[in-house]
Coordinates of C-alpha atoms and ligand atoms in Angstrom, one line a residue:
M1014 CA -7.4 -13.2 13.6
K1015 CA -3.8 -14.2 12.9
S1016 CA -1.3 -11.5 12.0
V1017 CA 2.0 -11.7 10.1
Y1018 CA 4.9 -9.4 11.1
S1019 CA 8.6 -9.3 10.6
E1020 CA 11.0 -7.2 12.6
R1021 CA 13.2 -6.9 9.5
H1022 CA 11.1 -3.7 8.7
K1023 CA 13.2 -1.9 11.3
G1024 CA 16.2 -1.7 9.0
H1025 CA 14.2 0.8 6.9
A1026 CA 14.9 3.7 9.3
G1027 CA 16.3 7.2 9.5
N1028 CA 15.1 8.1 6.0
V1029 CA 14.4 11.7 5.2
E1030 CA 11.8 13.2 2.8
L1031 CA 10.9 16.5 1.1
V1032 CA 8.0 18.3 2.6
A1033 CA 7.1 21.8 1.4
G1034 CA 10.6 22.6 0.3
A1035 CA 12.4 21.2 3.4
I1036 CA 14.2 18.0 4.1
V1037 CA 12.6 16.4 7.2
P1038 CA 12.7 13.0 8.9
A1039 CA 10.3 10.7 7.0
F1040 CA 6.8 10.4 8.5
E1041 CA 6.8 6.8 7.5
M1042 CA 9.0 5.4 10.4
P1043 CA 9.5 2.1 12.2
S1044 CA 7.6 3.0 15.3
R1045 CA 4.4 2.9 13.2
A1046 CA 4.6 -0.9 12.8
E1047 CA 6.0 -1.4 16.4
F1048 CA 3.0 0.3 18.0
I1049 CA 0.6 -1.8 15.9
R1050 CA 2.5 -5.0 16.8
A1051 CA 2.2 -4.1 20.5
R1052 CA -1.5 -3.3 20.2
I1053 CA -2.3 -6.7 18.7
D1054 CA -1.1 -8.3 21.9
E1055 CA -2.8 -5.6 24.1
V1056 CA -6.2 -6.4 22.7
G1057 CA -5.6 -10.1 22.3
L1058 CA -6.3 -10.1 18.5
G1059 CA -4.6 -13.4 18.0
P1060 CA -1.2 -15.0 17.3
V1061 CA 1.5 -13.1 15.4
L1062 CA 3.4 -15.2 13.0
A1063 CA 6.8 -14.7 11.3
P1064 CA 6.7 -14.7 7.5
Q1065 CA 8.0 -17.6 5.4
T1066 CA 10.8 -17.0 2.9
H1067 CA 9.5 -16.5 -0.6
S1068 CA 11.3 -16.1 -3.9
L1069 CA 10.6 -12.9 -5.9
D1070 CA 8.6 -14.8 -8.5
A1071 CA 5.3 -13.5 -7.2
A1072 CA 6.6 -9.9 -7.3
R1073 CA 7.5 -10.3 -10.9
R1074 CA 3.9 -11.3 -11.7
V1075 CA 2.8 -7.7 -11.1
H1076 CA 6.0 -5.8 -11.4
K1077 CA 8.5 -5.5 -14.3
P1078 CA 11.5 -7.8 -13.6
D1079 CA 14.0 -5.0 -14.3
F1080 CA 12.2 -2.8 -11.6
I1081 CA 12.4 -5.6 -9.0
D1082 CA 16.1 -6.0 -9.9
F1083 CA 16.7 -2.3 -9.4
L1084 CA 15.1 -2.3 -5.9
E1085 CA 17.6 -4.9 -4.8
R1086 CA 20.6 -3.1 -6.5
A1087 CA 19.7 0.5 -5.6
Y1088 CA 21.5 1.0 -2.3
P1089 CA 24.6 -1.1 -3.2
M1090 CA 24.9 1.1 -6.3
W1091 CA 24.5 4.3 -4.2
K1092 CA 27.3 3.2 -2.0
A1093 CA 29.5 2.1 -4.9
A1094 CA 29.1 5.6 -6.2
G1095 CA 30.7 6.8 -2.9
R1096 CA 27.5 8.1 -1.3
E1097 CA 25.9 7.4 2.1
G1098 CA 22.7 8.4 4.0
T1099 CA 19.4 8.4 2.2
A1100 CA 19.3 7.6 -1.6
M1101 CA 16.5 9.8 -3.0
P1102 CA 15.3 10.4 -6.6
F1103 CA 15.6 13.9 -7.9
T1104 CA 15.4 13.8 -11.8
W1105 CA 12.5 12.3 -13.7
P1106 CA 12.0 11.4 -17.4
T1107 CA 8.8 13.4 -17.8
R1108 CA 7.2 14.6 -21.0
G1109 CA 9.8 15.6 -23.6
L1110 CA 12.6 13.5 -22.1
R1111 CA 13.8 9.9 -22.9
G1112 CA 11.9 7.6 -20.6
D1113 CA 12.0 4.7 -23.1
R1114 CA 15.0 2.8 -21.8
P1115 CA 16.7 2.3 -18.4
P1116 CA 19.7 4.6 -17.8
E1117 CA 23.0 3.6 -16.3
S1118 CA 23.9 5.8 -13.3
I1119 CA 22.3 5.4 -9.9
E1120 CA 21.1 9.0 -10.0
A1121 CA 19.3 8.4 -13.2
L1122 CA 18.0 5.0 -12.2
L1123 CA 16.4 6.4 -9.1
G1124 CA 14.4 8.8 -11.2
Y1125 CA 13.6 6.3 -14.0
Y1126 CA 12.0 3.9 -11.5
S1127 CA 10.0 6.4 -9.5
F1128 CA 7.2 9.0 -9.8
D1129 CA 8.3 11.2 -6.8
A1130 CA 11.0 11.6 -4.2
G1131 CA 9.0 9.8 -1.6
A1132 CA 10.5 6.3 -1.8
T1133 CA 14.0 6.4 -0.4
F1134 CA 16.7 3.9 0.4
V1135 CA 19.0 3.3 3.4
E1136 CA 21.2 0.3 4.1
G1137 CA 18.3 -1.9 5.4
T1138 CA 15.6 -0.8 2.9
W1139 CA 15.8 -3.7 0.5
D1140 CA 15.6 -6.3 3.3
A1141 CA 12.6 -4.5 4.7
I1142 CA 10.9 -4.4 1.3
K1143 CA 11.5 -8.1 0.9
S1144 CA 10.2 -8.9 4.4
S1145 CA 7.1 -6.8 3.8
Y1146 CA 6.4 -8.7 0.6
E1147 CA 6.9 -12.0 2.5
V1148 CA 4.5 -10.8 5.2
A1149 CA 1.8 -10.2 2.6
L1150 CA 2.3 -13.6 0.9
T1151 CA 2.5 -15.5 4.1
A1152 CA -0.8 -13.9 5.3
A1153 CA -2.3 -14.7 1.9
G1154 CA -1.3 -18.3 2.5
L1155 CA -3.3 -18.3 5.7
I1156 CA -6.4 -17.4 3.9
K1157 CA -5.8 -20.0 1.2
G1158 CA -5.3 -22.4 4.1
G1159 CA -8.9 -21.7 5.3
E1160 CA -8.6 -18.8 7.7
K1161 CA -11.6 -16.4 7.4
S1162 CA -9.3 -13.4 7.7
A1163 CA -5.7 -12.4 8.3
F1164 CA -3.7 -9.2 8.9
A1165 CA -0.4 -8.5 7.0
L1166 CA 1.4 -5.9 9.1
C1167 CA 3.4 -4.7 6.0
R1168 CA 6.1 -2.1 6.3
P1169 CA 7.1 -0.4 4.0
P1170 CA 3.6 0.0 2.5
G1171 CA 2.8 -0.7 -1.2
H1172 CA -0.3 0.9 -2.8
H1173 CA 1.6 3.7 -4.6
A1174 CA 4.0 1.3 -6.3
G1175 CA 3.1 0.5 -9.9
S1176 CA 4.3 -2.1 -12.3
G1177 CA 7.5 -0.3 -13.0
F1178 CA 7.9 2.4 -10.4
M1179 CA 8.1 3.2 -6.7
G1180 CA 6.9 6.4 -4.8
G1181 CA 5.1 7.6 -1.8
Y1182 CA 7.0 5.4 0.7
C1183 CA 6.1 2.3 -1.5
F1184 CA 8.3 -0.1 -3.4
I1185 CA 6.7 -3.5 -4.0
N1186 CA 2.9 -3.3 -4.1
N1187 CA 2.1 -5.9 -1.4
A1188 CA -1.7 -5.9 -2.0
A1189 CA -1.3 -6.3 -5.7
V1190 CA 1.2 -9.1 -5.2
A1191 CA -1.2 -10.9 -2.9
A1192 CA -4.2 -10.4 -5.3
Q1193 CA -2.2 -11.9 -8.2
W1194 CA -1.0 -14.7 -5.9
F1195 CA -4.6 -15.7 -5.1
L1196 CA -5.5 -15.7 -8.8
D1197 CA -2.5 -17.9 -9.5
N1198 CA -3.5 -20.3 -6.7
G1199 CA -7.1 -21.0 -7.5
A1200 CA -9.1 -17.8 -7.1
R1201 CA -11.1 -16.6 -10.1
K1202 CA -11.8 -13.1 -8.9
V1203 CA -10.4 -10.8 -6.3
A1204 CA -11.6 -7.4 -5.0
I1205 CA -9.3 -4.8 -3.5
L1206 CA -10.8 -2.2 -1.3
D1207 CA -8.3 0.6 -0.6
I1208 CA -9.4 2.7 2.4
D1209 CA -6.1 4.6 2.8
Y1210 CA -6.5 8.4 2.7
H1211 CA -4.4 8.5 -0.5
H1212 CA -5.4 7.1 -3.8
G1213 CA -3.7 3.8 -4.5
N1214 CA -2.4 4.8 -7.9
G1215 CA -0.1 1.8 -8.2
T1216 CA -2.8 -0.7 -7.6
Q1217 CA -5.1 1.0 -10.1
E1218 CA -2.3 1.1 -12.7
I1219 CA -1.5 -2.6 -12.3
F1220 CA -5.0 -3.9 -12.7
Y1221 CA -6.5 -1.1 -14.9
E1222 CA -7.1 -3.4 -17.9
R1223 CA -8.2 -6.4 -16.0
D1224 CA -11.7 -7.8 -15.1
D1225 CA -10.4 -10.4 -12.6
V1226 CA -9.5 -7.8 -10.0
L1227 CA -12.1 -5.2 -9.0
V1228 CA -10.3 -2.1 -7.5
L1229 CA -12.3 0.2 -5.2
N1230 CA -10.5 3.3 -3.9
L1231 CA -11.7 5.8 -1.3
H1232 CA -9.4 8.8 -1.0
G1233 CA -8.7 12.5 -0.9
D1234 CA -9.6 14.3 -4.2
P1235 CA -6.4 14.3 -6.3
A1236 CA -7.4 17.7 -7.6
N1237 CA -5.9 19.0 -4.3
E1238 CA -4.2 15.9 -2.8
Y1239 CA -1.3 13.6 -3.3
P1240 CA -0.7 11.7 -5.6
F1241 CA -2.4 14.5 -7.7
F1242 CA -2.1 12.7 -11.1
L1243 CA -4.4 9.8 -10.7
G1244 CA -7.5 8.9 -8.7
F1245 CA -10.3 10.9 -10.4
A1246 CA -13.9 9.6 -10.6
D1247 CA -13.8 9.3 -14.4
E1248 CA -11.1 6.6 -14.3
K1249 CA -13.2 3.5 -14.7
G1250 CA -10.8 0.9 -16.2
A1251 CA -10.0 0.2 -19.8
G1252 CA -10.4 -2.6 -22.3
K1253 CA -11.9 -5.6 -20.7
G1254 CA -11.1 -3.9 -17.4
E1255 CA -13.8 -1.2 -18.1
G1256 CA -16.1 -0.9 -15.1
F1257 CA -13.7 -2.7 -12.8
N1258 CA -12.0 0.4 -11.3
V1259 CA -14.0 2.7 -9.1
N1260 CA -12.7 5.9 -7.5
Y1261 CA -14.4 7.8 -4.7
P1262 CA -12.5 11.1 -4.4
M1263 CA -13.6 13.2 -1.5
P1264 CA -12.7 16.8 -0.4
A1265 CA -10.6 17.9 2.6
G1266 CA -12.7 17.9 5.7
T1267 CA -14.7 14.8 4.8
T1268 CA -16.4 13.4 7.9
F1269 CA -17.3 9.7 8.7
E1270 CA -20.9 10.4 7.7
V1271 CA -20.0 11.1 4.1
W1272 CA -17.0 8.7 4.0
G1273 CA -19.1 5.9 5.4
A1274 CA -21.7 6.4 2.6
A1275 CA -18.8 5.9 0.0
L1276 CA -17.7 2.8 1.9
D1277 CA -21.3 1.4 1.8
D1278 CA -21.4 2.0 -2.0
A1279 CA -17.9 0.3 -2.4
C1280 CA -19.0 -2.6 -0.3
A1281 CA -22.2 -3.0 -2.4
K1282 CA -20.0 -3.1 -5.5
A1283 CA -17.7 -5.6 -3.9
A1284 CA -20.6 -7.9 -3.0
A1285 CA -22.1 -7.7 -6.5
Y1286 CA -18.8 -8.7 -8.0
K1287 CA -18.8 -11.9 -5.9
P1288 CA -15.0 -12.2 -5.4
D1289 CA -13.4 -15.3 -4.0
V1290 CA -11.2 -13.1 -1.7
L1291 CA -11.4 -9.5 -0.5
L1292 CA -8.2 -7.6 0.1
V1293 CA -8.3 -4.4 2.2
S1294 CA -5.5 -1.9 1.7
L1295 CA -5.7 -0.7 5.3
G1296 CA -4.5 2.9 5.8
V1297 CA -5.6 4.8 8.8
D1298 CA -4.4 8.2 7.6
T1299 CA -8.1 9.1 7.3
F1300 CA -7.9 9.9 11.1
E1301 CA -8.7 13.5 12.1
K1302 CA -5.3 14.0 13.7
D1303 CA -3.2 12.5 10.9
P1304 CA -0.3 15.0 10.3
I1305 CA -0.3 14.7 6.5
S1306 CA -4.0 14.2 5.7
A1307 CA -7.3 16.1 5.8
F1308 CA -10.2 13.8 6.6
K1309 CA -12.1 13.9 9.9
L1310 CA -12.5 10.2 11.0
K1311 CA -12.4 9.6 14.7
T1312 CA -11.1 6.6 16.7
E1313 CA -14.7 5.4 17.4
H1314 CA -15.3 5.0 13.6
Y1315 CA -12.6 2.4 12.9
P1316 CA -14.4 -0.6 14.5
L1317 CA -17.5 0.4 12.5
I1318 CA -15.5 0.2 9.3
G1319 CA -14.3 -3.3 10.2
A1320 CA -17.8 -4.4 11.1
R1321 CA -19.1 -3.1 7.8
I1322 CA -16.5 -5.0 5.8
A1323 CA -17.2 -8.2 7.8
R1324 CA -20.8 -8.1 6.7
L1325 CA -19.7 -9.0 3.2
G1326 CA -18.9 -12.4 4.6
L1327 CA -15.8 -12.8 2.4
P1328 CA -12.4 -14.3 3.1
T1329 CA -10.6 -11.0 3.9
L1330 CA -6.9 -10.2 3.9
F1331 CA -6.0 -6.8 5.5
V1332 CA -2.8 -5.3 4.2
M1333 CA -1.2 -2.4 6.1
E1334 CA -0.7 0.8 4.2
G1335 CA -0.5 4.4 5.6
G1336 CA -1.2 6.3 8.9
Y1337 CA 1.2 8.7 10.6
A1338 CA -0.5 9.9 13.8
V1339 CA 1.9 7.5 15.5
A1340 CA 0.3 7.6 19.0
E1341 CA -3.2 6.7 17.6
I1342 CA -2.4 4.6 14.5
A1343 CA -2.2 1.4 16.4
V1344 CA -5.6 1.8 18.2
N1345 CA -7.2 2.8 14.9
A1346 CA -5.7 0.1 12.7
V1347 CA -6.3 -2.7 15.2
G1348 CA -9.8 -1.1 15.9
V1349 CA -10.7 -2.0 12.3
L1350 CA -9.6 -5.6 12.9
T1351 CA -11.4 -6.0 16.2
G1352 CA -14.5 -4.4 14.6
F1353 CA -14.3 -7.1 11.9
E1354 CA -13.9 -9.9 14.4
G1355 CA -16.8 -8.7 16.6
A1356 CA -19.3 -8.2 13.8
Ligands
6XA355 C1 3.7 12.7 0.0 C2 2.7 11.9 0.8 C3 2.9 10.5 0.7 C4 1.7 9.7 1.1 C5 2.0 8.4 1.5 C6 0.8 7.6 2.0 N1 5.0 12.7 0.6 N2 0.1 6.9 1.1 O1 0.3 7.6 3.1 O2 -0.9 6.2 1.3
ZN356 ZN1 -1.9 7.2 2.8

């Protein structure tokens, strides 16, 4: 399997985040992608390609143009306001406040274009976002060119980013961009299988009223887990998209036995949909030792997941999302890919 990777992700570094009332170094850090990059060579998964340059047109197909403009302008504005370090949102236009038009100051814009404090900027963040986007599109191009599968080693991740907002370490929704790109380039239907521990609220929002993208999401029950405000089982899509969004919320402590049954169900739905392409939002924060998650999957389970997905026999693009047990993330993520290859 070919992978696509850019070292420009490394500029998105040194960020901080809010955890349980404290400011701490962000769990989403450059070494995550570096360990995965090294593991690809260690197991001989296949060649690792650099991304091609892409304009932002494909991003604007799933995101609002003013949001994409903001992502590029955010850190320059932060610096122009005399600040340094991490630019982090802290005020949001929630119920009862004016959320109907973009504000002017960088403080207000950060809140207007986010749903939490978890997507933060440093000097190299925009270039990393752009490179992650180009990694996804370049990998999508490999599939379009006839590859059976490809791995987009995206960093920063994307599945929490919605049409007009960032959050949860995510800025541009790489998987959603790739899905729309396939549809704009000859595909009739695309399925997205999101196996990250967290609900992919951004992906759900973007495609909620669409029947040309089936969105399947396995995740920690939002009743007690981030992102809390989306991802419940009764969210099934709307309008012509009704029936094309499926959520599998599961409680803390969920083991592979139970999780795997949900995967089987999601795979059956993907097969019945007969998509031209399958996208996998590949998070490995389902791992038992993940520092911010609560499922109980073990390293030996990840190749089984890849093999199960391979049995669908679909052109498959894996897009990297979360996973924070830095020592094991590479073995687990690449384990899914080798499991897919070996099936
Ligand atoms: C809250 C937790 C962010 C979760 C990010 C993630 N700071 N999403 O892994 O898939
Ligand atoms: Zn996650």
